[in-house]
Short mmCIF file of C-alpha atoms and ligand atoms in Angstrom, two decimals:
data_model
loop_
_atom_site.label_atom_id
_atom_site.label_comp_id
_atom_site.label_asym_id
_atom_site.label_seq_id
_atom_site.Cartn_x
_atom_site.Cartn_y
_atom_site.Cartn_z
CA UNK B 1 84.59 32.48 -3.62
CA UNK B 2 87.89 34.38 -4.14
CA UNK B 3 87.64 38.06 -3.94
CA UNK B 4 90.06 40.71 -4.95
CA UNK B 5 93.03 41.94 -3.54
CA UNK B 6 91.37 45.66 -3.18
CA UNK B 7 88.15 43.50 -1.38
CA UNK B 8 90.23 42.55 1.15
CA UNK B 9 92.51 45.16 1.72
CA UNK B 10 89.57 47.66 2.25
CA UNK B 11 87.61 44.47 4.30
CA UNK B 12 91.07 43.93 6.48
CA UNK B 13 91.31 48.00 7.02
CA UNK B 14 88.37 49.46 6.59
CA UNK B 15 88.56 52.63 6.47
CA UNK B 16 86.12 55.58 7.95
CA UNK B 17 83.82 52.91 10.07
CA UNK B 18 82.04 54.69 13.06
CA UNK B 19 79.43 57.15 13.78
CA UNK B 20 78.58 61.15 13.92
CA UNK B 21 76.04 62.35 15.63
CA UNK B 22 72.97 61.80 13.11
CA UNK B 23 71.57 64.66 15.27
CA UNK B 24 73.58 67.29 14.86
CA UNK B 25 72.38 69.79 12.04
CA UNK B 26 75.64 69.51 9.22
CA UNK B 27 75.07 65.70 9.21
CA UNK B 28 73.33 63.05 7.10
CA UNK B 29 72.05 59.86 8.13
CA UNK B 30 71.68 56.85 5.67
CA UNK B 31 70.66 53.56 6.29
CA UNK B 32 69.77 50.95 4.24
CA UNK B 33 68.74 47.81 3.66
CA UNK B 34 69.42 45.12 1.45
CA UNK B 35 66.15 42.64 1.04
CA UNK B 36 67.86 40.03 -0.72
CA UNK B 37 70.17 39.03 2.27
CA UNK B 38 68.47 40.76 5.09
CA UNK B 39 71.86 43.06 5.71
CA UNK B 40 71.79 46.54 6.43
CA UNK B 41 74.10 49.73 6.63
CA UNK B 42 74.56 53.26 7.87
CA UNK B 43 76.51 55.84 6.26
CA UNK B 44 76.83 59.17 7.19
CA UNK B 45 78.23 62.52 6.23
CA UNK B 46 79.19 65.82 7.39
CA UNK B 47 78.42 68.79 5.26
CA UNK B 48 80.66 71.97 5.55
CA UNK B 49 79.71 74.50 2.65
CA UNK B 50 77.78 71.90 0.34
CA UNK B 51 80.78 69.82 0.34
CA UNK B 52 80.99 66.49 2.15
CA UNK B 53 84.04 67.17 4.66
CA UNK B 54 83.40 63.87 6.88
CA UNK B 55 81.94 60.64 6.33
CA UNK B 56 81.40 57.21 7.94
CA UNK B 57 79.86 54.27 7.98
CA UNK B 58 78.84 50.79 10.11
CA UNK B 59 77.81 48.01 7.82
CA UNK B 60 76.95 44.75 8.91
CA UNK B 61 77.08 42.40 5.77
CA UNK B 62 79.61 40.19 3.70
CA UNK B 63 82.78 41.25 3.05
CA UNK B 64 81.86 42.97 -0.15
CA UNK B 65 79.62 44.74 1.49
CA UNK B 66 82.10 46.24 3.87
CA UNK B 67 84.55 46.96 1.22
CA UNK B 68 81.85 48.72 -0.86
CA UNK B 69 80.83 51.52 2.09
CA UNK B 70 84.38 51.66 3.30
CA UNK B 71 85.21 52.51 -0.69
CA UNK B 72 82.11 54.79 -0.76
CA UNK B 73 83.03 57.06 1.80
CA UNK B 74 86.69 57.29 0.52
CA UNK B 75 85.01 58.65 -2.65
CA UNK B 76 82.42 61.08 -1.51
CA UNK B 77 84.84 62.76 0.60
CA UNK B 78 85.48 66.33 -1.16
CA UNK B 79 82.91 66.07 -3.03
CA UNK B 80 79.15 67.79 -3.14
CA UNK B 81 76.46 66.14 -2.54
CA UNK B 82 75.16 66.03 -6.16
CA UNK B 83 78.23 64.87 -6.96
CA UNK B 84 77.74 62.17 -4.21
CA UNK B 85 74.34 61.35 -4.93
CA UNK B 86 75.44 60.79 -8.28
CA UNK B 87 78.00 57.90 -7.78
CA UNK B 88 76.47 54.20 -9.35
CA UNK B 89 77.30 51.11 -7.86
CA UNK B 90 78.46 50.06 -11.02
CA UNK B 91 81.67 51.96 -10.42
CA UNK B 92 81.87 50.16 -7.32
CA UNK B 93 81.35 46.81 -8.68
CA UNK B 94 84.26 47.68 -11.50
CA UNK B 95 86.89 49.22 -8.61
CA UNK B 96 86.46 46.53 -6.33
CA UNK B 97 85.90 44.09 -8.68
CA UNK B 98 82.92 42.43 -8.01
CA UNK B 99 81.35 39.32 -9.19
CA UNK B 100 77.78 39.11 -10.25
CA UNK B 101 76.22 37.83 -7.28
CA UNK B 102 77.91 41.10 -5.23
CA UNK B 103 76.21 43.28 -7.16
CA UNK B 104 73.43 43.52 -4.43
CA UNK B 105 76.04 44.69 -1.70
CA UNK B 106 77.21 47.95 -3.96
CA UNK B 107 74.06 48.52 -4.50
CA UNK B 108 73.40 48.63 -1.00
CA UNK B 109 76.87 51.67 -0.90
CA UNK B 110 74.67 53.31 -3.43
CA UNK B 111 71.23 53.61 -1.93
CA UNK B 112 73.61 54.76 1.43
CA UNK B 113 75.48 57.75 0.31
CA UNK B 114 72.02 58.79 -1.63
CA UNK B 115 69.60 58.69 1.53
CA UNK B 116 72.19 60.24 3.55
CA UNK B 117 72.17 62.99 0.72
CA UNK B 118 68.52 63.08 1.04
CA UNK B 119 68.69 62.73 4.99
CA UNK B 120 70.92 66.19 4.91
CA UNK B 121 69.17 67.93 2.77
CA UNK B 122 65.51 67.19 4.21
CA UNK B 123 66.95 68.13 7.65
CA UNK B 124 68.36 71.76 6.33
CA UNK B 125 64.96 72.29 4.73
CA UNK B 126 63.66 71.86 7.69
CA UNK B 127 65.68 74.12 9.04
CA UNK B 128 65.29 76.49 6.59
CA UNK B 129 61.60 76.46 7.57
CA UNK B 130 61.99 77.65 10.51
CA UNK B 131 64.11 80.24 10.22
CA UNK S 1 47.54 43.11 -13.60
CA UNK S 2 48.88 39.37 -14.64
CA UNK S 3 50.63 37.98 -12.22
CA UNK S 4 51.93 34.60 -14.51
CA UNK S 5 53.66 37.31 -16.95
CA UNK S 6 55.59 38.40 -13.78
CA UNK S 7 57.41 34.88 -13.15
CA UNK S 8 60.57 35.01 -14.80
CA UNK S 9 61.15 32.21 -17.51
CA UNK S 10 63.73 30.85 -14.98
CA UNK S 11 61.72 29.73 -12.68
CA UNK S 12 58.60 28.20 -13.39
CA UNK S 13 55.83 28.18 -11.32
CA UNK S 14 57.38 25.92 -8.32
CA UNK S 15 53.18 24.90 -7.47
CA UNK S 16 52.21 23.82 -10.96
CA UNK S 17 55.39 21.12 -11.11
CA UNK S 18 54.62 19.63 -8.13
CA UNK S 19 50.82 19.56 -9.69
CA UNK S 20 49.68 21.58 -6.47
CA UNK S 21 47.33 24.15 -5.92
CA UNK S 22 49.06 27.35 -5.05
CA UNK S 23 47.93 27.84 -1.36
CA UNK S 24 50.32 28.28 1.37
CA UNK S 25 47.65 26.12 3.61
CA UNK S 26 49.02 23.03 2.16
CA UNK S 27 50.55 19.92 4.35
CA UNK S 28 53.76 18.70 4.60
CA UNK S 29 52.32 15.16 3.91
CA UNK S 30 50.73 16.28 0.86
CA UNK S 31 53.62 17.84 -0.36
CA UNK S 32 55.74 15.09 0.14
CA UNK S 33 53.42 12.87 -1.41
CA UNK S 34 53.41 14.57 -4.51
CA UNK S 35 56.92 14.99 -4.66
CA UNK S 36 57.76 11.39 -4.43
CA UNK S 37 55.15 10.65 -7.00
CA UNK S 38 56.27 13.16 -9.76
CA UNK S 39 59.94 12.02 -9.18
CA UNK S 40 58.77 8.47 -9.87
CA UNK S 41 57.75 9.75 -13.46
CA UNK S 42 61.10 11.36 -13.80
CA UNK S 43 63.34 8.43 -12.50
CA UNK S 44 66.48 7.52 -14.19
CA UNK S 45 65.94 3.63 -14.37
CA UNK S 46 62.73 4.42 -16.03
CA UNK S 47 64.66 5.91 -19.14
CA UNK S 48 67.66 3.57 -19.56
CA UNK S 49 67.61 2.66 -23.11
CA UNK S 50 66.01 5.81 -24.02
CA UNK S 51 67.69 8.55 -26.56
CA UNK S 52 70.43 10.49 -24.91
CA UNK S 53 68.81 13.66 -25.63
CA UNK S 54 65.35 12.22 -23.68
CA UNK S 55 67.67 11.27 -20.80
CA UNK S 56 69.04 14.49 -20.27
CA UNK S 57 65.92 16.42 -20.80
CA UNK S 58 64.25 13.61 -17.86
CA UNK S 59 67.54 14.72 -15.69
CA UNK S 60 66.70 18.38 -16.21
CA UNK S 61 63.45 18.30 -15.21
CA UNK S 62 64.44 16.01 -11.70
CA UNK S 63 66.71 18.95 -10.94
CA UNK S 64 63.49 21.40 -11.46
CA UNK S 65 61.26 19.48 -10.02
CA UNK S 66 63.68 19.43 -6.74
CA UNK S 67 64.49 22.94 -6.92
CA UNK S 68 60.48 23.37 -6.73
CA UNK S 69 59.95 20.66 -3.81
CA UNK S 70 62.73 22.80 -1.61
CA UNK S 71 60.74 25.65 -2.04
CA UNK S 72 57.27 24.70 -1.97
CA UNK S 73 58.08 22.89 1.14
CA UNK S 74 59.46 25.99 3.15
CA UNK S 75 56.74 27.58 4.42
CA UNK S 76 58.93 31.09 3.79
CA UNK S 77 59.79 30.57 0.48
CA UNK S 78 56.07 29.05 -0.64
CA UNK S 79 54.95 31.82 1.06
CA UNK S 80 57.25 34.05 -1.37
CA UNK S 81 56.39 31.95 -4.43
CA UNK S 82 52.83 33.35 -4.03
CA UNK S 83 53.76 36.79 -3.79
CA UNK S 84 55.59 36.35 -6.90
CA UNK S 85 52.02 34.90 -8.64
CA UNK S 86 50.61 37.84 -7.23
CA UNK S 87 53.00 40.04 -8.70
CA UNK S 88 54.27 41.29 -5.59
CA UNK S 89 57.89 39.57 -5.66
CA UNK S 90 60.20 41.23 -3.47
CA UNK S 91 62.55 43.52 -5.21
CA UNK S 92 66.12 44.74 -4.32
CA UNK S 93 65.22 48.33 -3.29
CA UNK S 94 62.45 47.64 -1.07
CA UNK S 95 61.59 50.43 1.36
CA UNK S 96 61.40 50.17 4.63
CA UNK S 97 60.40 51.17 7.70
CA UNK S 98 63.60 53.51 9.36
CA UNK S 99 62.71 52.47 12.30
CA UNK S 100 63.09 48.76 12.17
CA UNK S 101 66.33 49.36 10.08
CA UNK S 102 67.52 51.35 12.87
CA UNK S 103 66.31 48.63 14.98
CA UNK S 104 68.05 45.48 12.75
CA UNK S 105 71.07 47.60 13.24
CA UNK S 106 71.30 48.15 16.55
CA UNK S 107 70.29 44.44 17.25
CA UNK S 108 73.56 43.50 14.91
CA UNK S 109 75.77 45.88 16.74
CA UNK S 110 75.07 44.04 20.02
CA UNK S 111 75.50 40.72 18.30
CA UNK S 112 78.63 41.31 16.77
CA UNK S 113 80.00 42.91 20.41
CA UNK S 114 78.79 39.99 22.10
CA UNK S 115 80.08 37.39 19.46
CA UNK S 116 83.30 39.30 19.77
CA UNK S 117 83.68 39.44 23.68
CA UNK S 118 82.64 35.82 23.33
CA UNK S 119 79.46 36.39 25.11
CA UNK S 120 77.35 33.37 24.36
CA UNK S 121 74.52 34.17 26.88
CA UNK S 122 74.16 37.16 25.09
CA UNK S 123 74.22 35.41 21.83
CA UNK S 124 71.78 32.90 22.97
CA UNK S 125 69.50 35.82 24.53
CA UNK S 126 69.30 37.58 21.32
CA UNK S 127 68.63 34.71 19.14
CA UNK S 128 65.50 33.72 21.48
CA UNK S 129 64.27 37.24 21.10
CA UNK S 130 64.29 36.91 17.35
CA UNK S 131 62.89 33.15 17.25
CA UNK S 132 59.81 34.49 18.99
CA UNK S 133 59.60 36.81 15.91
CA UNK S 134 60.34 34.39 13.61
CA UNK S 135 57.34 32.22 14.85
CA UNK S 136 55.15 35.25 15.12
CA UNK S 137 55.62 36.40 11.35
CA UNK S 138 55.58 32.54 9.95
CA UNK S 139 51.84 31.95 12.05
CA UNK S 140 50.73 35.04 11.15
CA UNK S 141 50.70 34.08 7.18
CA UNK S 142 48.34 31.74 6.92
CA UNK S 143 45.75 34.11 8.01
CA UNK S 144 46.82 36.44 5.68
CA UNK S 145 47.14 34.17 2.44
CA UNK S 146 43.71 32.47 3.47
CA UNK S 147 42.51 36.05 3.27
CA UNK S 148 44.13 36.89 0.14
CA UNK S 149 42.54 40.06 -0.71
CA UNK S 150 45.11 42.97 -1.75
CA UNK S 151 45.78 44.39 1.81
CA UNK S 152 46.16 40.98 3.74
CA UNK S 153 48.59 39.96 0.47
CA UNK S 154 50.64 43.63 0.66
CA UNK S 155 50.97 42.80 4.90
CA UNK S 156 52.20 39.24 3.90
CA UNK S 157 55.05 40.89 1.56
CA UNK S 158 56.01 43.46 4.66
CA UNK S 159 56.17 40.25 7.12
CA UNK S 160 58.28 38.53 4.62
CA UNK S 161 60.70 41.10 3.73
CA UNK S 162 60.65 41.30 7.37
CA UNK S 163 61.31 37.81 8.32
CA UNK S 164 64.74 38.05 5.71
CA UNK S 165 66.21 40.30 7.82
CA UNK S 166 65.25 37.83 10.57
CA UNK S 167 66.12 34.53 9.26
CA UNK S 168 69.92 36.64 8.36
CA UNK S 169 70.09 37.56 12.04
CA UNK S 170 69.72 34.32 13.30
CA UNK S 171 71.76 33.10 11.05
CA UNK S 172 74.76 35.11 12.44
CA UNK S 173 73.44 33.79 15.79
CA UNK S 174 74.33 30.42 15.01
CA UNK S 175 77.36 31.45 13.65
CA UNK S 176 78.33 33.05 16.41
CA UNK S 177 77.59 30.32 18.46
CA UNK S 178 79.52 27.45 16.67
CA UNK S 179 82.71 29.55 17.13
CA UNK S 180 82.52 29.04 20.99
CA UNK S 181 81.12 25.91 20.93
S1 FES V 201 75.57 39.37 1.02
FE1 FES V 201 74.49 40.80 2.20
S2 FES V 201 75.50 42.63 1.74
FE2 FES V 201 76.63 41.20 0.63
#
């Protein structure tokens, strides 16, 4: 199967892969699976005054799959998390280009960023709980 | 609940064109069996001179009727064939356990630094590990199906969303291995 240019430019140079420490208290930890292939990813992001200021991710899947988190984080950078957990894979699939049987891998960059959202937010209720 | 309104039109019911009861206890002999003898009904030679459109139709239903052998045949994907009659097909936002996510990930991580470093003991190590899970999930089925009540069948869905992420590790442990063959 041929895939895009912008595929394989974010596939070839990935950008953002790595980790932050999912235990310190301004990050959120996502990770996901995706049934229908048995791949899975983490993405995580660093929150500085509601806004995502970091964010990175490890995925080990096809090649859409990588482009689609390594696009994701590019995105959610600057923005809040609503904002974040707002993002569809469908403007993944149209960016990158994606035919149908790819759709599974954005979706994967979707249900990342938003259980990373949730991830960050559950921990600073926590917090908040205590306090 | 009605579990035959869940099969998409698609895909018919893989059991009832083979003319098999759905049960994942069935035999490989058996299966074959009826295989070969529906394919008989549906062989070419036994249509030449028929209407094109009858010939075609035969040929569509020999590609079906295949399509339902290769699954029926797999014990995973009969096995998944019966927990779409039971309406429990596995979906594309399954949840799972963070834990064993955490612990497919890690597991990949090593793989892909060993496949990388060209580490084939390593390679081979890991895939061992995850055969011995592969063999414990697939024994563990029958059990459950022979069971069938709604607990044993909601376990049997876990094990088998379970065993994909297997089956796609040990996938990229053969892949890994061909390259340094
Ligand atoms: S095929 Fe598994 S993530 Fe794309």
């Amino acid at each position: 199967m041929a895939y895009s240019d912008k595929v394989i430019d974010h596939y070839e140079n990935p950008r953002n892969v790595g980790s932050l420490g999912k235990d310190e208290d301004d990050v959120g930890t996502g990770l996901v699976g995706a049934p229908a292939c048995g791949d899975v990813m983490k993405l995580q992001i660093r929150v500085k005054d509601g806004v995502i200021s970091d964010a990175k991710f490890k995925t080990f899947g096809c090649g859409s799959a990588i482009a689609s988190s390594s696009l994701a984080t590019e995105m959610i950078k600057g923005m809040t998390l609503d904002q974040a957990a707002s993002i569809r894979n469908t403007e993944i699939v149209q960016e990158l280009n994606l035919p149908p049987v790819k759709i599974h891998c954005s979706v994967l960059a979707e249900d990342a960023i938003k259980a990373a959202v949730d991830d960050y937010k559950k921990k600073q209720a926590a917090r908040d709980a205590q306090a | 609940m009605q579990p035959e309104t869940m099969i998409p039109a698609s895909a018919p019911d893989p059991f009832a064109m083979l003319g098999l009861p759905p049960r994942f206890d069935l035999d490989t002999a058996s299966i074959e069996a009826r295989f070969r003898e529906r394919s008989r009904e549906l062989h070419p030679d036994r249509f030449i001179g028929a209407p094109a459109a009858e010939r075609a139709q035969a040929m569509v239903r020999a590609r079906a009727l295949n399509d339902a052998y290769q699954v029926v045949r797999r014990p995973q994907r009969r096995a998944e064939a019966l927990l779409v009659r039971a309406g429990l097909a596995i979906g594309d936002h399954e949840r799972l356990d963070p834990a064993f996510l955490n612990e497919i990930l890690e597991l990949r991580e090593e793989l892909a630094e060993a496949r990388v470093a060209a580490r084939t003991d390593d390679v081979t190590r890991l895939q061992a590990t995850m055969q011995v899970r592969q063999r414990t999930i697939e024994h563990g089925l029958a059990p459950l199906f022979a069971a069938g009540d709604p607990a044993s069948l909601a376990h049997a869905k876990r094990d088998l969303i379970t065993l994909r992420y297997v089956m796609r590790y040990l996938e990229e442990c053969g892949a890994a291995l061909d390259e340094h063959e």
